[in-house]
Coordinates of C-alpha atoms in Angstrom, one line a residue:
X1 CA 18.1 135.0 86.9
X2 CA 19.4 136.5 90.1
X3 CA 15.9 136.7 91.7
X4 CA 14.9 133.3 90.4
X5 CA 18.0 131.7 92.0
X6 CA 17.0 133.4 95.3
X7 CA 13.5 132.0 95.0
X8 CA 14.8 128.5 94.7
X9 CA 16.9 129.0 97.8
X10 CA 13.9 130.5 99.5
X11 CA 11.8 127.4 98.7
X12 CA 14.5 125.2 100.1
X13 CA 14.6 127.3 103.3
X14 CA 10.8 127.0 103.6
X15 CA 11.1 123.2 103.5
X16 CA 14.0 123.3 106.0
X17 CA 11.9 125.3 108.4
X18 CA 9.1 122.7 108.1
X19 CA 11.4 119.8 108.9
X20 CA 12.8 121.8 111.8
X21 CA 9.3 122.3 113.3
X22 CA 8.7 118.6 113.0
X23 CA 12.0 117.7 114.6
X24 CA 11.5 120.2 117.4
X25 CA 8.0 118.8 118.2
X26 CA 9.5 115.3 118.5
X27 CA 12.4 116.3 120.7
X28 CA 10.8 118.9 122.9
X29 CA 9.0 116.5 125.3
X30 CA 12.4 114.9 126.1
X31 CA 14.4 118.0 126.8
X32 CA 15.7 118.7 130.3
X33 CA 17.2 121.6 132.1
X34 CA 20.7 120.5 131.3
X35 CA 22.6 119.2 128.2
X36 CA 21.4 116.1 126.7
X37 CA 20.9 114.5 123.3
X38 CA 17.2 115.6 123.0
X39 CA 18.2 119.2 124.1
X40 CA 20.9 119.3 121.4
X41 CA 18.4 118.0 118.8
X42 CA 15.8 120.5 119.9
X43 CA 18.4 123.3 119.6
X44 CA 19.4 122.2 116.1
X45 CA 15.8 122.0 115.1
X46 CA 15.3 125.6 116.3
X47 CA 18.2 126.7 114.2
X48 CA 16.6 124.9 111.2
X49 CA 13.4 126.8 111.9
X50 CA 15.3 130.0 111.4
X51 CA 16.6 129.1 107.9
X52 CA 16.2 131.8 105.2
X53 CA 15.0 135.3 104.9
X54 CA 11.5 136.8 105.0
X55 CA 10.0 139.7 103.0
X56 CA 7.2 140.2 105.6
X57 CA 7.3 143.3 107.7
X58 CA 7.7 142.5 111.4
X59 CA 5.5 144.1 113.9
X60 CA 6.6 147.3 115.7
X61 CA 5.3 145.7 118.9
X62 CA 4.7 148.9 120.7
X63 CA 1.3 148.4 122.4
X64 CA 1.8 150.3 125.6
X65 CA 4.2 152.8 127.0
X66 CA 5.0 153.6 130.6
X67 CA 4.8 157.3 131.2
X68 CA 5.2 158.4 134.8
X69 CA 3.2 156.0 136.9
X70 CA 0.8 154.6 134.3
X71 CA 0.7 152.4 131.3
X72 CA -0.4 154.4 128.2
X73 CA -2.0 152.4 125.3
X74 CA -0.3 152.9 121.9
X75 CA -2.1 152.3 118.6
X76 CA -0.8 152.4 115.1
X77 CA -2.7 154.9 112.9
X78 CA -2.1 155.1 109.1
X79 CA -2.4 158.9 108.3
X80 CA -1.5 158.8 104.6
X81 CA -0.6 156.0 102.2
X82 CA 0.9 155.9 98.8
X83 CA 1.8 152.7 96.8
X84 CA 5.4 153.1 98.2
X85 CA 5.0 154.1 101.8
X86 CA 2.7 154.9 104.7
X87 CA 2.8 157.8 107.1
X88 CA 2.2 155.9 110.3
X89 CA 1.4 157.5 113.6
X90 CA 1.9 156.0 117.0
X91 CA -1.2 157.4 118.7
X92 CA -1.2 157.6 122.5
X93 CA -4.1 158.0 124.9
X94 CA -3.0 161.3 126.2
X95 CA -4.6 164.8 126.6
X96 CA -1.5 166.9 126.7
X97 CA 0.0 168.0 123.4
X98 CA 3.6 167.0 122.6
X99 CA 6.0 168.0 119.8
X100 CA 5.2 166.1 116.6
X101 CA 8.2 164.2 115.2
X102 CA 8.5 162.5 111.9
X103 CA 11.1 159.7 112.1
X104 CA 12.5 159.2 108.6
X105 CA 13.4 155.5 108.3
X106 CA 16.1 154.3 105.9
X107 CA 15.2 152.6 102.7
X108 CA 18.2 150.3 102.5
X109 CA 17.1 146.7 102.7
X110 CA 15.2 146.6 106.0
X111 CA 11.7 147.7 107.1
X112 CA 11.1 150.8 109.3
X113 CA 10.6 148.4 112.2
X114 CA 14.4 148.4 112.5
X115 CA 13.8 151.7 114.4
X116 CA 11.3 150.4 116.9
X117 CA 13.7 151.1 119.8
X118 CA 14.2 154.7 118.5
X119 CA 10.5 155.2 118.2
X120 CA 9.8 153.7 121.7
X121 CA 12.3 156.1 123.3
X122 CA 11.0 159.1 121.4
X123 CA 7.4 158.3 122.3
X124 CA 7.7 159.2 126.0
X125 CA 8.0 162.9 125.1
X126 CA 6.8 163.2 121.5
X127 CA 3.9 162.6 119.2
X128 CA 5.7 160.2 116.8
X129 CA 5.2 159.4 113.2
X130 CA 7.3 157.2 110.9
X131 CA 7.9 156.7 107.2
X132 CA 6.8 153.1 106.9
X133 CA 8.2 152.1 103.5
X134 CA 6.6 149.4 101.5
X135 CA 8.4 146.4 99.9
X136 CA 9.0 147.3 96.2
X137 CA 8.5 143.7 95.1
X138 CA 4.9 144.1 96.3
X139 CA 4.2 147.3 94.4
X140 CA 2.5 146.8 91.0
X141 CA 4.2 148.2 87.9
X142 CA 1.1 150.4 87.3
X143 CA 2.1 152.4 90.4
X144 CA 5.0 153.9 88.4
X145 CA 8.6 154.6 89.4
X146 CA 10.1 155.6 92.8
X147 CA 13.3 157.4 92.5
X148 CA 15.4 159.8 94.6
X149 CA 13.1 162.8 94.0
X150 CA 10.0 160.7 94.8
X151 CA 11.5 159.9 98.2
X152 CA 12.0 163.7 98.8
X153 CA 8.5 164.4 97.6
X154 CA 7.1 161.8 100.0
X155 CA 8.8 163.6 102.9
X156 CA 7.3 167.0 101.8
X157 CA 3.9 165.4 101.5
X158 CA 4.1 163.6 104.9
X159 CA 5.2 166.9 106.6
X160 CA 2.3 168.7 105.1
X161 CA 0.0 166.0 106.4
X162 CA 1.4 166.3 109.9
X163 CA 1.1 170.1 109.8
X164 CA 3.0 173.2 110.7
X165 CA 5.7 173.0 113.4
X166 CA 6.7 169.3 113.1
X167 CA 10.3 168.0 113.6
X168 CA 12.3 165.6 111.5
X169 CA 14.6 162.9 112.9
X170 CA 16.3 161.2 110.0
X171 CA 18.4 158.0 110.6
X172 CA 21.3 157.0 108.3
X173 CA 20.7 157.1 104.5
X174 CA 17.7 159.5 104.5
X175 CA 19.6 162.3 106.1
X176 CA 20.3 163.3 102.5
X177 CA 16.7 163.3 101.5
X178 CA 15.7 165.1 104.8
X179 CA 18.1 167.9 103.9
X180 CA 16.8 168.1 100.4
X181 CA 13.1 168.2 101.6
X182 CA 13.9 170.9 104.1
X183 CA 15.6 173.0 101.4
X184 CA 12.7 172.5 98.9
X185 CA 10.2 173.6 101.5
X186 CA 12.3 176.5 102.5
X187 CA 12.7 177.8 99.0
X188 CA 8.9 177.5 98.3
X189 CA 8.1 179.1 101.8
X190 CA 6.1 176.0 102.6
X191 CA 4.3 176.6 105.9
X192 CA 4.9 172.9 106.9
X193 CA 8.7 173.2 106.7
X194 CA 10.1 171.4 109.8
X195 CA 10.9 173.4 112.9
X196 CA 14.0 171.3 113.4
X197 CA 15.8 168.3 111.9
X198 CA 18.1 165.9 113.6
X199 CA 20.4 164.0 111.3
X200 CA 21.8 160.8 112.8
X201 CA 24.7 158.9 111.2
X202 CA 23.9 160.0 107.6
X203 CA 26.1 160.1 104.5
X204 CA 26.0 163.9 103.9
X205 CA 29.6 163.9 102.6
X206 CA 31.1 160.4 102.0
X207 CA 34.4 161.8 100.8
X208 CA 35.3 162.4 104.5
X209 CA 36.9 159.3 106.2
X210 CA 35.5 156.9 103.6
X211 CA 34.3 153.5 104.9
X212 CA 34.2 150.2 103.1
X213 CA 30.6 151.0 102.1
X214 CA 31.7 154.2 100.5
X215 CA 34.7 152.6 98.8
X216 CA 32.5 149.9 97.3
X217 CA 30.1 152.5 95.9
X218 CA 32.9 154.4 94.2
X219 CA 35.0 151.5 93.1
X220 CA 32.9 150.7 90.0
X221 CA 30.9 152.7 87.4
X222 CA 27.1 153.0 88.0
X223 CA 26.6 150.7 84.9
X224 CA 28.3 147.9 86.9
X225 CA 25.8 148.2 89.7
X226 CA 22.9 148.1 87.2
X227 CA 24.2 145.0 85.5
X228 CA 25.1 143.0 88.6
X229 CA 22.9 144.1 91.4
X230 CA 19.5 144.9 89.8
X231 CA 17.0 142.1 89.4
X232 CA 13.5 141.7 88.0
X233 CA 10.7 140.6 90.4
X234 CA 9.3 137.1 89.5
X235 CA 5.8 136.5 88.4
X236 CA 4.6 135.1 91.7
X237 CA 4.7 138.5 93.4
X238 CA 2.4 141.6 93.1
X239 CA 5.3 143.7 91.7
X240 CA 6.1 141.2 88.9
X241 CA 8.3 142.8 86.3
X242 CA 9.5 145.6 88.5
X243 CA 13.2 146.2 88.5
X244 CA 14.6 146.2 92.1
X245 CA 17.7 146.1 94.2
X246 CA 16.9 143.0 96.2
X247 CA 17.0 143.2 100.0
X248 CA 18.8 139.9 100.2
X249 CA 21.7 141.5 98.3
X250 CA 21.9 144.4 100.8
X251 CA 21.7 142.1 103.9
X252 CA 24.4 139.8 102.3
X253 CA 26.7 142.8 101.8
X254 CA 26.2 144.0 105.4
X255 CA 26.8 140.5 106.7
X256 CA 30.0 140.0 104.7
X257 CA 31.4 143.2 106.4
X258 CA 31.1 141.5 109.8
X259 CA 31.0 137.8 108.8
X260 CA 32.9 136.6 112.0
X261 CA 30.5 138.5 114.2
X262 CA 27.4 136.9 112.6
X263 CA 29.0 133.5 112.7
X264 CA 29.7 133.8 116.4
X265 CA 26.2 135.2 117.0
X266 CA 24.6 132.1 115.6
X267 CA 27.0 129.8 117.4
X268 CA 26.1 131.6 120.7
X269 CA 22.5 131.2 119.8
X270 CA 22.9 127.4 119.4
X271 CA 24.7 127.0 122.7
X272 CA 22.2 129.1 124.6
X273 CA 19.4 127.0 123.1
X274 CA 21.3 123.8 123.9
X275 CA 21.4 124.7 127.6
X276 CA 17.7 124.0 127.7
X277 CA 14.6 125.4 129.0
X278 CA 15.7 125.1 132.7
X279 CA 18.3 127.9 132.5
X280 CA 16.6 131.3 132.5
X281 CA 19.7 133.3 131.7
X282 CA 20.5 131.2 128.6
X283 CA 16.8 131.4 127.6
X284 CA 16.9 135.2 127.9
X285 CA 20.1 135.5 125.9
X286 CA 18.8 133.2 123.2
X287 CA 15.6 135.2 122.9
X288 CA 17.7 138.4 122.6
X289 CA 19.7 137.0 119.7
X290 CA 16.6 135.6 118.0
X291 CA 14.9 138.9 118.2
X292 CA 17.8 140.7 116.6
X293 CA 18.0 138.2 113.7
X294 CA 14.2 138.1 113.2
X295 CA 14.5 141.8 112.4
X296 CA 17.8 141.6 110.5
X297 CA 16.6 138.8 108.2
X298 CA 13.3 140.6 107.3
X299 CA 14.3 142.2 104.0
X300 CA 12.8 144.8 101.8
X301 CA 13.5 145.3 98.1
X302 CA 14.3 148.8 96.8
X303 CA 13.0 150.2 93.5
X304 CA 16.0 150.0 91.1
X305 CA 15.8 153.7 90.2
X306 CA 16.0 154.8 93.8
X307 CA 19.0 152.6 94.6
X308 CA 20.9 153.6 91.5
X309 CA 20.2 157.3 91.8
X310 CA 21.2 157.2 95.4
X311 CA 24.5 155.5 94.7
X312 CA 25.3 157.9 91.8
X313 CA 24.1 161.1 93.6
X314 CA 25.2 160.6 97.2
X315 CA 28.3 158.4 96.9
X316 CA 29.8 158.7 93.4
X317 CA 29.1 162.3 92.5
X318 CA 28.9 163.7 96.1
X319 CA 26.2 166.1 94.7
X320 CA 24.8 167.1 98.1
X321 CA 28.3 167.7 99.6
X322 CA 28.9 170.2 96.8
X323 CA 25.4 171.8 97.2
X324 CA 24.5 170.8 93.7
X325 CA 21.4 168.7 94.3
X326 CA 18.4 169.1 92.1
X327 CA 14.7 168.3 92.6
X328 CA 12.4 167.6 89.7
X329 CA 15.1 169.1 87.4
X330 CA 15.6 172.4 89.3
X331 CA 18.6 173.2 91.5
X332 CA 18.0 173.4 95.3
X333 CA 20.2 175.4 97.7
X334 CA 20.9 174.2 101.2
X335 CA 21.6 177.9 102.1
X336 CA 17.8 178.5 101.8
X337 CA 17.3 176.6 105.1
X338 CA 16.9 179.4 107.6
X339 CA 14.0 178.4 109.9
X340 CA 14.7 174.7 110.4
X341 CA 17.2 174.2 113.3
X342 CA 19.8 171.6 112.6
X343 CA 21.3 168.9 114.9
X344 CA 23.7 166.2 113.8
X345 CA 24.7 163.1 115.7
X346 CA 27.6 160.8 114.9
X347 CA 29.0 157.6 116.5
X348 CA 32.7 157.4 117.4
X349 CA 33.1 153.9 116.1
X350 CA 30.7 154.1 113.1
X351 CA 32.0 151.9 110.3
X352 CA 29.2 152.8 107.9
X353 CA 28.9 156.6 108.2
X354 CA 32.2 157.6 109.6
X355 CA 32.9 160.6 111.8
X356 CA 32.7 163.8 109.9
X357 CA 30.3 162.7 107.2
X358 CA 27.1 163.9 109.0
X359 CA 28.4 167.0 110.7
X360 CA 29.3 168.2 107.2
X361 CA 25.6 169.3 107.0
X362 CA 26.5 172.4 109.1
X363 CA 28.9 173.7 106.4
X364 CA 26.1 173.4 103.8
X365 CA 23.4 175.1 105.9
X366 CA 25.1 178.5 106.1
X367 CA 21.8 180.3 106.2
X368 CA 21.3 179.1 109.7
X369 CA 22.4 181.2 112.7
X370 CA 25.0 179.4 114.9
X371 CA 22.7 179.2 117.8
X372 CA 20.3 177.1 115.7
X373 CA 22.9 174.4 115.1
X374 CA 24.1 171.6 117.4
X375 CA 26.3 168.6 117.0
X376 CA 26.9 165.5 119.2
X377 CA 29.6 162.9 118.9
X378 CA 28.5 159.9 120.9
X379 CA 31.6 158.1 122.4
X380 CA 31.9 154.3 122.3
X381 CA 29.2 153.4 119.8
X382 CA 29.1 152.1 116.3
X383 CA 26.4 152.8 113.6
X384 CA 23.4 151.2 115.4
X385 CA 24.5 152.6 118.8
X386 CA 23.8 156.1 117.5
X387 CA 20.0 155.5 117.5
X388 CA 19.4 152.4 119.6
X389 CA 20.7 150.8 122.8
X390 CA 21.6 152.0 126.3
X391 CA 23.8 154.9 125.3
X392 CA 21.2 156.2 122.8
X393 CA 18.6 156.1 125.6
X394 CA 20.7 157.5 128.4
X395 CA 23.1 159.9 126.7
X396 CA 22.1 160.8 123.1
X397 CA 18.4 160.9 123.4
X398 CA 18.2 163.5 126.2
X399 CA 20.2 165.9 124.0
X400 CA 17.9 165.2 121.0
X401 CA 14.8 165.8 123.2
X402 CA 16.2 169.0 124.6
X403 CA 17.1 170.2 121.1
X404 CA 13.5 169.5 119.8
X405 CA 11.9 171.2 122.8
X406 CA 14.2 174.2 122.4
X407 CA 13.0 174.6 118.8
X408 CA 9.3 173.7 119.3

């Protein structure tokens, strides 16, 4: 019922976009550089063309990279694929060898493309791979389940494919699975265990300075989440019959946390569009807002078992924080991590993973010598500012780069 209702809204949004395109085509020839009726109509039409969400993965859009005084071509190369995710490499036309880095993208309602800015920054000095997760609604039931342990197993498998000496950079939610994978590989003496892992704004111990997200996750029993937030994929999709936590639910939850900000963002977009094509500054600002929401409204469904197990394990039971995680039924011990150097990064104004929640990893990894640990608190940034934007590029990234190089 939940997904069927969304599909009805999605069909209405598709029709709205079509009407918007027709209206825009009619008004566009009459727009001028200033305000006018046609310009306002064209702006309203552009807003109609943006109605609804999409389940299509956006492009990473990284085709070239400027390194030194030359433009270096970048091509996306699938290295390993499973029904639920692809290990994607951003291959550069370079002779010199650089540290290999696996960027572990969140599986929390958006595609890995949300980290394109993180990837682009890392690419200058590293051979970058990413966990490019697939949309669960497009994965046939015959592919089986995908739970918390399966995510960890994918990280182990991807690291083995990359080879010995790689580095992990985990962003947000998968900091937990990155720690688990590092411990599993350390306990089994896996030669491909990462040389370092950088955990950025992740929920290692959500009991510390709990945020609204943490409080929601602990406010109700796990049965409530299963009854109210899990839906069945309709017959029109490849994953028909699969139980999922819909991406539109996650995006709706995030938007409700900052409803005023998103309302003002769309009002700003309308006024910038209404200024017309003759105002370059307004055009640039409109493009920036549109780019953000193109990404934000591209949603990905999560396998129900992964979502529910994550809520229960990470938020409700704080299993990792107590060093009681298990993998395939066997306990794993964070103290086994002795060869993988650890860096944690937090944002001063993070309202999703508050200060103290990520640095807690240091207390778990007691097998590491102090000189193999590092922590950075980035002043003046919220959650997304930890891994994207000007301060990430100019202040946080140089520290991450130096940490990786020091442990290469």
